[in-house]
Every structure is written in C-alpha cells, then in structure tokens.
mmCIF file of N, CA and C in Angstrom:
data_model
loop_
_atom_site.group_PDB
_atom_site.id
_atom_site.type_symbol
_atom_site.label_atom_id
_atom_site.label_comp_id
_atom_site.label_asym_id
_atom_site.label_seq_id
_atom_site.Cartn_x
_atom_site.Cartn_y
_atom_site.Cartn_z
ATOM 1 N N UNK A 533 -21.164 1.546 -19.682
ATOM 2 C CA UNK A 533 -20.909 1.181 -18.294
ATOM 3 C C UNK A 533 -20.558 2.451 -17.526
ATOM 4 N N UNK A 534 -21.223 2.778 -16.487
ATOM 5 C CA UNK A 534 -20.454 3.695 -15.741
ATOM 6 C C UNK A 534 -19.966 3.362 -14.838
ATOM 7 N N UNK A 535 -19.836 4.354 -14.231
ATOM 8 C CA UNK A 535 -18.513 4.115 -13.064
ATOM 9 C C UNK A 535 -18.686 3.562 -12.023
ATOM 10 N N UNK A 536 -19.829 3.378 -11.417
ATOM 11 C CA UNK A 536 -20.202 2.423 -10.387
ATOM 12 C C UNK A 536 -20.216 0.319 -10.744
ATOM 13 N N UNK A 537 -20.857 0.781 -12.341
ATOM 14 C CA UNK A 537 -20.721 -0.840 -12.556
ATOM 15 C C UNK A 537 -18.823 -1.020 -12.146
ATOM 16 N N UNK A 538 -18.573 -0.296 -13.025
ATOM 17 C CA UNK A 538 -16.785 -0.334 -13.267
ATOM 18 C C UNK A 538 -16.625 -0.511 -11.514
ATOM 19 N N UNK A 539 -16.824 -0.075 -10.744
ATOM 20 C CA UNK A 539 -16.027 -0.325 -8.898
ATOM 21 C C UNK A 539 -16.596 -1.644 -8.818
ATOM 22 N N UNK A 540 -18.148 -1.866 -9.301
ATOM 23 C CA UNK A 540 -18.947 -3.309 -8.523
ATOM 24 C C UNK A 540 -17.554 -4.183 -9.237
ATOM 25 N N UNK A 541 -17.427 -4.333 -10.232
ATOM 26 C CA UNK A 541 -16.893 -5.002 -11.408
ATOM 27 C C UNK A 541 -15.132 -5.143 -10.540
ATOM 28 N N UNK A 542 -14.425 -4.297 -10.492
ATOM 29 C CA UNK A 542 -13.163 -4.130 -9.840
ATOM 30 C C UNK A 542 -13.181 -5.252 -8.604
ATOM 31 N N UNK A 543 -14.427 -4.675 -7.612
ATOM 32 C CA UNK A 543 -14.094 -5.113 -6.395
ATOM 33 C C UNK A 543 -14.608 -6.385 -6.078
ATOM 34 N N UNK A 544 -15.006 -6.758 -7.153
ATOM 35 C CA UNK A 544 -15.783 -8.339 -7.926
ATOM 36 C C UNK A 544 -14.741 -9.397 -8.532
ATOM 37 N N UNK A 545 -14.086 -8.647 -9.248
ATOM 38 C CA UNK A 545 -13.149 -10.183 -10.146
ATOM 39 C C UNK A 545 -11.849 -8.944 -10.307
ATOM 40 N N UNK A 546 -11.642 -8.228 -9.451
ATOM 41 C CA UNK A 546 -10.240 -7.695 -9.450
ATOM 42 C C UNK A 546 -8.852 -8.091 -9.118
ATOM 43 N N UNK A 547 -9.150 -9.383 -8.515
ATOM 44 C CA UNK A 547 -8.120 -9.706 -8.003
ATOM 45 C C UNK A 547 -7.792 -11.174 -8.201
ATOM 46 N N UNK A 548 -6.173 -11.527 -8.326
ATOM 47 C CA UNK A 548 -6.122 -13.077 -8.978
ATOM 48 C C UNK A 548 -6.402 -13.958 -10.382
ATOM 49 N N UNK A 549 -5.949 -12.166 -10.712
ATOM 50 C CA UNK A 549 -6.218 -13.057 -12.254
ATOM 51 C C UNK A 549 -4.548 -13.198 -13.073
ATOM 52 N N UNK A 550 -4.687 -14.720 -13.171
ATOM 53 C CA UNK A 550 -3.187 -15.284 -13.771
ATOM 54 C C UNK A 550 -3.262 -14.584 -15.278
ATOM 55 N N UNK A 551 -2.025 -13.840 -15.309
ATOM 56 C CA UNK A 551 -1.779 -13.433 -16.955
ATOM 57 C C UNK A 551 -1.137 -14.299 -17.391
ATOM 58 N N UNK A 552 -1.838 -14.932 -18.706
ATOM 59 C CA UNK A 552 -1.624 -16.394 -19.141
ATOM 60 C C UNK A 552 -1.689 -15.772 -21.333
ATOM 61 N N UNK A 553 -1.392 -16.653 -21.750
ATOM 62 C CA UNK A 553 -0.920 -16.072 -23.523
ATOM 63 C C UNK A 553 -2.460 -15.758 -24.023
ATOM 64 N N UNK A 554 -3.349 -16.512 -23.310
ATOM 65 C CA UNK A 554 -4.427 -16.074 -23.971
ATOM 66 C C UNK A 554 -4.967 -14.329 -23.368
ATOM 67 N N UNK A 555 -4.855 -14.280 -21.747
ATOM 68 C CA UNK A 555 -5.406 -13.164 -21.231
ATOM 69 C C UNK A 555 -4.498 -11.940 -22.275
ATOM 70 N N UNK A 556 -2.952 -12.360 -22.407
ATOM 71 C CA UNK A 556 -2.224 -11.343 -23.281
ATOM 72 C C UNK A 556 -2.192 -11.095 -25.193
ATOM 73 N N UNK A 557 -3.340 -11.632 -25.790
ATOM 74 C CA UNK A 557 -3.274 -11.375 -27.231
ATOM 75 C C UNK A 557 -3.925 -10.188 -27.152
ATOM 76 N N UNK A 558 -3.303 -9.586 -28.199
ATOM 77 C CA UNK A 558 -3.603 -8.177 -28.451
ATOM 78 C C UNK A 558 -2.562 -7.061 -28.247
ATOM 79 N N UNK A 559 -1.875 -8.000 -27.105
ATOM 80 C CA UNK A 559 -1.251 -6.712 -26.028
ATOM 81 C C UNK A 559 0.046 -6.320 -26.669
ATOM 82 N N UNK A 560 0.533 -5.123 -26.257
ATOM 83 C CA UNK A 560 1.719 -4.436 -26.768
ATOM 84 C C UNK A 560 2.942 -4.929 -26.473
ATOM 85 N N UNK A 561 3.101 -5.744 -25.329
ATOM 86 C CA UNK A 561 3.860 -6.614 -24.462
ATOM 87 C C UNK A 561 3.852 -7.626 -24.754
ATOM 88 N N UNK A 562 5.025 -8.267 -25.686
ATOM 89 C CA UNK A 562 5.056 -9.777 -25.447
ATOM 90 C C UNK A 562 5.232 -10.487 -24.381
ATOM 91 N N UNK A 563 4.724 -11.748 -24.345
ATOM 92 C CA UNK A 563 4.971 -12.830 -23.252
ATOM 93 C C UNK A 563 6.501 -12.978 -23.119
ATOM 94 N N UNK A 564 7.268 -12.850 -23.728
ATOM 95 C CA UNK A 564 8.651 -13.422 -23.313
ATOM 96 C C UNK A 564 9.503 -11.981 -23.049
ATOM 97 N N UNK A 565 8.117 -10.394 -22.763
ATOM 98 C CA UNK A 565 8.967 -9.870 -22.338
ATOM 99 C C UNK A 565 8.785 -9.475 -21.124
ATOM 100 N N UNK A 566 7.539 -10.208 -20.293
ATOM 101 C CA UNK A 566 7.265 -10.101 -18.916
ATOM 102 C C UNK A 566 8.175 -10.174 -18.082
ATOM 103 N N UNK A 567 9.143 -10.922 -18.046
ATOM 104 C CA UNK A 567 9.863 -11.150 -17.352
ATOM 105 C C UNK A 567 10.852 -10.161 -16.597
ATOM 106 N N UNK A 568 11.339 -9.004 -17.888
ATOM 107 C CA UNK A 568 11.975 -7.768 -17.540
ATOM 108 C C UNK A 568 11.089 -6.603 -17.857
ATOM 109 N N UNK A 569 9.840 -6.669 -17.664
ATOM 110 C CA UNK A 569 9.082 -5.111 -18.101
ATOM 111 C C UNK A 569 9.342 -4.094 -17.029
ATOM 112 N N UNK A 570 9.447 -3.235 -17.729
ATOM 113 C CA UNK A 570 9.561 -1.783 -16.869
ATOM 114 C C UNK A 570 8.142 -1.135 -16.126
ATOM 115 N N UNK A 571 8.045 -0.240 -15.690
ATOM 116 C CA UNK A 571 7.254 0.129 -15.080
ATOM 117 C C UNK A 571 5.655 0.374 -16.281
ATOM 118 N N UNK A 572 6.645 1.499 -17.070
ATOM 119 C CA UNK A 572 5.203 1.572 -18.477
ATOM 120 C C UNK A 572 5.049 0.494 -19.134
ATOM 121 N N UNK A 573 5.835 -0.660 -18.831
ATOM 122 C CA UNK A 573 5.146 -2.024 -19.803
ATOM 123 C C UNK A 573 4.269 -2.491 -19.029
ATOM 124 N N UNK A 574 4.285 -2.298 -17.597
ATOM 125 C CA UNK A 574 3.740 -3.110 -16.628
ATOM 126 C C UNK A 574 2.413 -2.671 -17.165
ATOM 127 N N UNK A 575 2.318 -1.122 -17.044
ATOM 128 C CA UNK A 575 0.645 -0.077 -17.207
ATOM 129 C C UNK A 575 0.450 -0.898 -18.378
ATOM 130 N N UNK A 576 0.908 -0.880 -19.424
ATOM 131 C CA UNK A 576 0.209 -1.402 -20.527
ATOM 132 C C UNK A 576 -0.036 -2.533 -20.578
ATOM 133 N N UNK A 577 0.682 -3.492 -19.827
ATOM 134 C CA UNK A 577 -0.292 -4.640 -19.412
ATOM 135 C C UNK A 577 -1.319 -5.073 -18.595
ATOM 136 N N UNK A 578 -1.191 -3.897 -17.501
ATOM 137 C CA UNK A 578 -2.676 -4.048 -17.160
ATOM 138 C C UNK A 578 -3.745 -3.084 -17.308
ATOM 139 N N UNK A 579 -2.986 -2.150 -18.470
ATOM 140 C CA UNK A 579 -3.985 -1.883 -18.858
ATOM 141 C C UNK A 579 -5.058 -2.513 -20.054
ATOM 142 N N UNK A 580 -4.092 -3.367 -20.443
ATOM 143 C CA UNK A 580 -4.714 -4.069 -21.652
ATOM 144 C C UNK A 580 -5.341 -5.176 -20.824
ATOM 145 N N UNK A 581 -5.453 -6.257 -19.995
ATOM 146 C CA UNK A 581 -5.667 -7.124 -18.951
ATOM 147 C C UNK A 581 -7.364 -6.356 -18.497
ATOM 148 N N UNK A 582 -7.537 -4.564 -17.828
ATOM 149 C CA UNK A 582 -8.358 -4.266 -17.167
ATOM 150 C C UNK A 582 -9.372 -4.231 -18.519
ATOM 151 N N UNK A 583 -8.974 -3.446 -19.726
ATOM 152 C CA UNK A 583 -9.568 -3.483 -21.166
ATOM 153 C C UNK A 583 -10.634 -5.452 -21.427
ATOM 154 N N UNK A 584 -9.587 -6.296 -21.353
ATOM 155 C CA UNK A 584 -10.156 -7.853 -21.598
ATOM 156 C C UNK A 584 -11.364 -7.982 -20.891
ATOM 157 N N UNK A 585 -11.035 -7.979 -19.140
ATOM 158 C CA UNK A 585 -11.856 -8.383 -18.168
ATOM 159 C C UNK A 585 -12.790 -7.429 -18.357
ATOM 160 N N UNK A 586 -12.909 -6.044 -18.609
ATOM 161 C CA UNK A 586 -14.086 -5.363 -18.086
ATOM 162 C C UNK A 586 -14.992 -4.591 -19.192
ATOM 163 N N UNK A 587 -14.136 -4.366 -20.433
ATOM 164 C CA UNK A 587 -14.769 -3.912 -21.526
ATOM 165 C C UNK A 587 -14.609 -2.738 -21.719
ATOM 166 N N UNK A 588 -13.550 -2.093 -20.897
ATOM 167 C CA UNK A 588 -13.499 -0.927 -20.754
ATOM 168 C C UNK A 588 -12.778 -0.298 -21.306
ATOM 169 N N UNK A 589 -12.649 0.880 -22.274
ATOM 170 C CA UNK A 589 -11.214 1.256 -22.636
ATOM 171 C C UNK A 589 -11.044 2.291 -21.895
ATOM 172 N N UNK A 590 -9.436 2.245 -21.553
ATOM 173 C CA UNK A 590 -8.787 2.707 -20.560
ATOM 174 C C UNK A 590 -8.254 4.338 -21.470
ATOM 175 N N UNK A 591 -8.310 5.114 -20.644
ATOM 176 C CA UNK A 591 -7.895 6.215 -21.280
ATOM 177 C C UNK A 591 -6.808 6.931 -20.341
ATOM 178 N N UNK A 592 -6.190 6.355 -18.744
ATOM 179 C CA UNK A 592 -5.328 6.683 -18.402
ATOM 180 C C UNK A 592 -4.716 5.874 -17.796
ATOM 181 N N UNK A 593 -3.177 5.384 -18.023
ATOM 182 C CA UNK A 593 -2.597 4.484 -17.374
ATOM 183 C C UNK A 593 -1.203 5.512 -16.483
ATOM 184 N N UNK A 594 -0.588 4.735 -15.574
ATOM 185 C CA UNK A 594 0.267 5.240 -15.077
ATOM 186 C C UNK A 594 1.465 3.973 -14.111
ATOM 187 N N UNK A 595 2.652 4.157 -14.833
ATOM 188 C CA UNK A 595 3.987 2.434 -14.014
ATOM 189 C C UNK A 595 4.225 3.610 -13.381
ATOM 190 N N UNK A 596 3.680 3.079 -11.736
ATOM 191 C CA UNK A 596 4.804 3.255 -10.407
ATOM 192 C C UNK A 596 6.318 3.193 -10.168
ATOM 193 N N UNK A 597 6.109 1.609 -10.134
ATOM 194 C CA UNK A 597 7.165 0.721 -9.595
ATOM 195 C C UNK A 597 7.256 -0.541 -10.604
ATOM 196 N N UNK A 598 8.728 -1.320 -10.899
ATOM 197 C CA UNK A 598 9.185 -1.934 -11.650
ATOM 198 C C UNK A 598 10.339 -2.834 -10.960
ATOM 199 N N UNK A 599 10.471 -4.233 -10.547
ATOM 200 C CA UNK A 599 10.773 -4.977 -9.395
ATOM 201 C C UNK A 599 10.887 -5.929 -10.149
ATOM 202 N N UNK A 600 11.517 -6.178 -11.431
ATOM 203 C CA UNK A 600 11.557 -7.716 -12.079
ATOM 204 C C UNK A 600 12.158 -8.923 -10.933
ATOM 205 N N UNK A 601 13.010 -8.352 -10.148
ATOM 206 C CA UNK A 601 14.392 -9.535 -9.574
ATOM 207 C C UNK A 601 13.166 -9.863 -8.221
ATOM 208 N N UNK A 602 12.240 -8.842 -8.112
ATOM 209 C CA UNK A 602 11.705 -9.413 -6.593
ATOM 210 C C UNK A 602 9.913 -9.623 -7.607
ATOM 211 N N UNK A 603 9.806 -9.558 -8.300
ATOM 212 C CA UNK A 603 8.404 -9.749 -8.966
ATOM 213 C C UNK A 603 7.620 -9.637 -8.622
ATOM 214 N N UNK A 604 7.648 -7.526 -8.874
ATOM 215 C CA UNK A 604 6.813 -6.828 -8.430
ATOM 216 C C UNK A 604 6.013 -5.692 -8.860
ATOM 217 N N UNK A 605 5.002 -5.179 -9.943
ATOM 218 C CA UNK A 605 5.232 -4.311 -10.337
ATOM 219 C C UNK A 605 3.636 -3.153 -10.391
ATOM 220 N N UNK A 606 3.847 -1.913 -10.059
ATOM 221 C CA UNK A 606 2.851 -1.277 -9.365
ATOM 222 C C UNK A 606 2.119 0.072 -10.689
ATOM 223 N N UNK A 607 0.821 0.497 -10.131
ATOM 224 C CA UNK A 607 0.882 1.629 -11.297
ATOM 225 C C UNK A 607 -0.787 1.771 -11.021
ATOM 226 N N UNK A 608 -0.959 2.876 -11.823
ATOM 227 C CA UNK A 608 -2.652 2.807 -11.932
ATOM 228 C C UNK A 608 -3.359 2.798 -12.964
ATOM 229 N N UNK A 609 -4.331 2.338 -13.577
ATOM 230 C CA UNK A 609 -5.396 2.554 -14.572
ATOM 231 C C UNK A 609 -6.373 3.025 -14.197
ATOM 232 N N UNK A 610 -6.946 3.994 -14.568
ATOM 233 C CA UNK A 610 -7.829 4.410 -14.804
ATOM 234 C C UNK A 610 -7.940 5.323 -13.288
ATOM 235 N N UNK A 611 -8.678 4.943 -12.400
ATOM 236 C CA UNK A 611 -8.636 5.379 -10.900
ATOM 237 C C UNK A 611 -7.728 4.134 -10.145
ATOM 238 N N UNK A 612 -7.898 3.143 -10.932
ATOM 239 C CA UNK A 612 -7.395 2.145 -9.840
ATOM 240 C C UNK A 612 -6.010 1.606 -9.627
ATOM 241 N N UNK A 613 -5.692 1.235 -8.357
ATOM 242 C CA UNK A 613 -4.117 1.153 -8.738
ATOM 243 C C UNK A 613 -4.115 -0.506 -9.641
ATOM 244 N N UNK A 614 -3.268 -1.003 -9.874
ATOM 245 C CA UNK A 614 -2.922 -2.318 -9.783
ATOM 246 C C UNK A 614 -1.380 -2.941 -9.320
ATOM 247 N N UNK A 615 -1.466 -4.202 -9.029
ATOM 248 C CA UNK A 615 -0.221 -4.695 -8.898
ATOM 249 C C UNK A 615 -0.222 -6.089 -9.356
ATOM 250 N N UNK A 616 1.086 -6.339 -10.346
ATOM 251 C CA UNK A 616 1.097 -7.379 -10.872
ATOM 252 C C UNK A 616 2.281 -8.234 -10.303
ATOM 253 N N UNK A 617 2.633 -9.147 -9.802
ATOM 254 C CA UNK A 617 3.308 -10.152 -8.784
ATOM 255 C C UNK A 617 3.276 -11.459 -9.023
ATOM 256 N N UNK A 618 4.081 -12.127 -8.882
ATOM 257 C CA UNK A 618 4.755 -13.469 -9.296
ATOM 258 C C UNK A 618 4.540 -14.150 -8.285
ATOM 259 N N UNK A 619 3.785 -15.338 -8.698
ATOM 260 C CA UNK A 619 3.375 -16.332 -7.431
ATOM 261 C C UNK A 619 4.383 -17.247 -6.964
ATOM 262 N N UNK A 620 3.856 -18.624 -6.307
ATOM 263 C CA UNK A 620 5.130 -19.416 -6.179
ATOM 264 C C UNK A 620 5.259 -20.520 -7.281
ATOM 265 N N UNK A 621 4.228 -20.559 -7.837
ATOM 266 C CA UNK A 621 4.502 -21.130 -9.423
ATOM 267 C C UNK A 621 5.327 -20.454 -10.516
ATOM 268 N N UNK A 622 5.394 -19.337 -10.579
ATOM 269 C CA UNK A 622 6.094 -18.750 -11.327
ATOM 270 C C UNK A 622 5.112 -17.767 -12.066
ATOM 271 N N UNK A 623 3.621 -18.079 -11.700
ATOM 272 C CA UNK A 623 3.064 -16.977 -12.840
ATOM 273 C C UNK A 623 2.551 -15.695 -12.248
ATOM 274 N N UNK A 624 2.543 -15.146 -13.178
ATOM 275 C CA UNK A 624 1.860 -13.449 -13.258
ATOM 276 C C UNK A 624 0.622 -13.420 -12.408
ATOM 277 N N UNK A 625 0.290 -12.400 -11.807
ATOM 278 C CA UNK A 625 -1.229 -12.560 -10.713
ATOM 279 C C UNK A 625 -1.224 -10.826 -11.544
ATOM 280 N N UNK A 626 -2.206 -10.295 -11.647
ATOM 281 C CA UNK A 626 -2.130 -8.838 -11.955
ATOM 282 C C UNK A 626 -3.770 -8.804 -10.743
ATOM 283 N N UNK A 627 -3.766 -7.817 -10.051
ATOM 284 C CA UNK A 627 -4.576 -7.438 -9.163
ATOM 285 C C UNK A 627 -4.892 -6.287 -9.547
ATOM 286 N N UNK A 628 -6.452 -5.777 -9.770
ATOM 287 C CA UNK A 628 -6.591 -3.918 -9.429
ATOM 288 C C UNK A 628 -7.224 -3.713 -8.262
ATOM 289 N N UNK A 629 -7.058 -3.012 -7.465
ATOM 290 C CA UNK A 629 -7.274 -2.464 -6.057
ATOM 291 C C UNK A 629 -8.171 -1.593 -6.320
ATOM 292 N N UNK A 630 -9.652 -1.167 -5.406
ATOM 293 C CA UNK A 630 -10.276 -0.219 -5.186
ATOM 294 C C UNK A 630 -9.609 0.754 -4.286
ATOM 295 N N UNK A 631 -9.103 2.371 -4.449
ATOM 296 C CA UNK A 631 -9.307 2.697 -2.935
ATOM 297 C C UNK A 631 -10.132 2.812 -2.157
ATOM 298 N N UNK A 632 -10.196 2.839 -1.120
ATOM 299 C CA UNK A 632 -10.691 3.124 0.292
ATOM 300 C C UNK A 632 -10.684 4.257 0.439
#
C-alpha cells in the first residue's frame, strides 16, 4: 500500500470507529485499562486500532495529550494525528485526522 491508498483509506473510514474488545485483541492495552491510559497508551492504541483497520504497520507513534476525567486523548501515528474521545454512551470513538 502506499501512501496515497493510506490518505484515500484515512479520509474514508477514519473517523467513528467505536473501540469495542474485539477492535482491541492483540493490543498492548487492556480493556479495563482504557479508562485511565496515559498519553503513550493512548498511541498504542491507536496505533494498534490504525494497524486492524488499514493493514498497515505503523512504525511511528506519538501521545500528545491524556484527559481521562474529560475523555480525551490526542497523539499521532504515522503522519496522522488521532483523537480518541468518549461519547455520550460511554464508549471509545478513536478518530485519525488527515492534515490539511
């Protein structure tokens, strides 16, 4: 895949995807530790999340920001940023953003 499929692909099904036990097997992050992840748990969950959806292995991640009490948490893979955020159901949304 190169890097253009990888943006079509991003700016295609990048956004709104509920992290649910199945999207997280594999991952380094347990489910019951979403709740308080830090900024580098956040990267490694979406970086493992961008890995599922796109086939891609990720070779650079980077946690921004880490916001458990307001459920919020920021960073980038690869080129792209993501942000993972707590809906009004209670679940995980992980988004990756193209820039502009």
């Amino acid at each position: 895949m190169d890097h253009s499929d990888l943006l079509f692909l991003v700016e295609d099904i990048g956004k709104g995807n509920v992290l649910d036990s199945e999207m997280l097997e594999g991952c380094s992050v347990a489910a019951h530790e979403l709740d308080d992840m830090d900024e580098v748990m956040a990267a490694k969950v979406a970086a493992h999340v961008f890995q599922e959806l796109y086939g891609h292995i990720v070779q650079s991640i980077k946690g921004d920001q880490a916001d458990p009490d307001e459920g919020i948490w920021t960073g980038k893979v690869e080129e792209f940023d993501f942000r993972i955020t707590r809906n009004d159901d209670g679940d995980l949304i992980v988004d990756f953003l193209v820039r502009q």
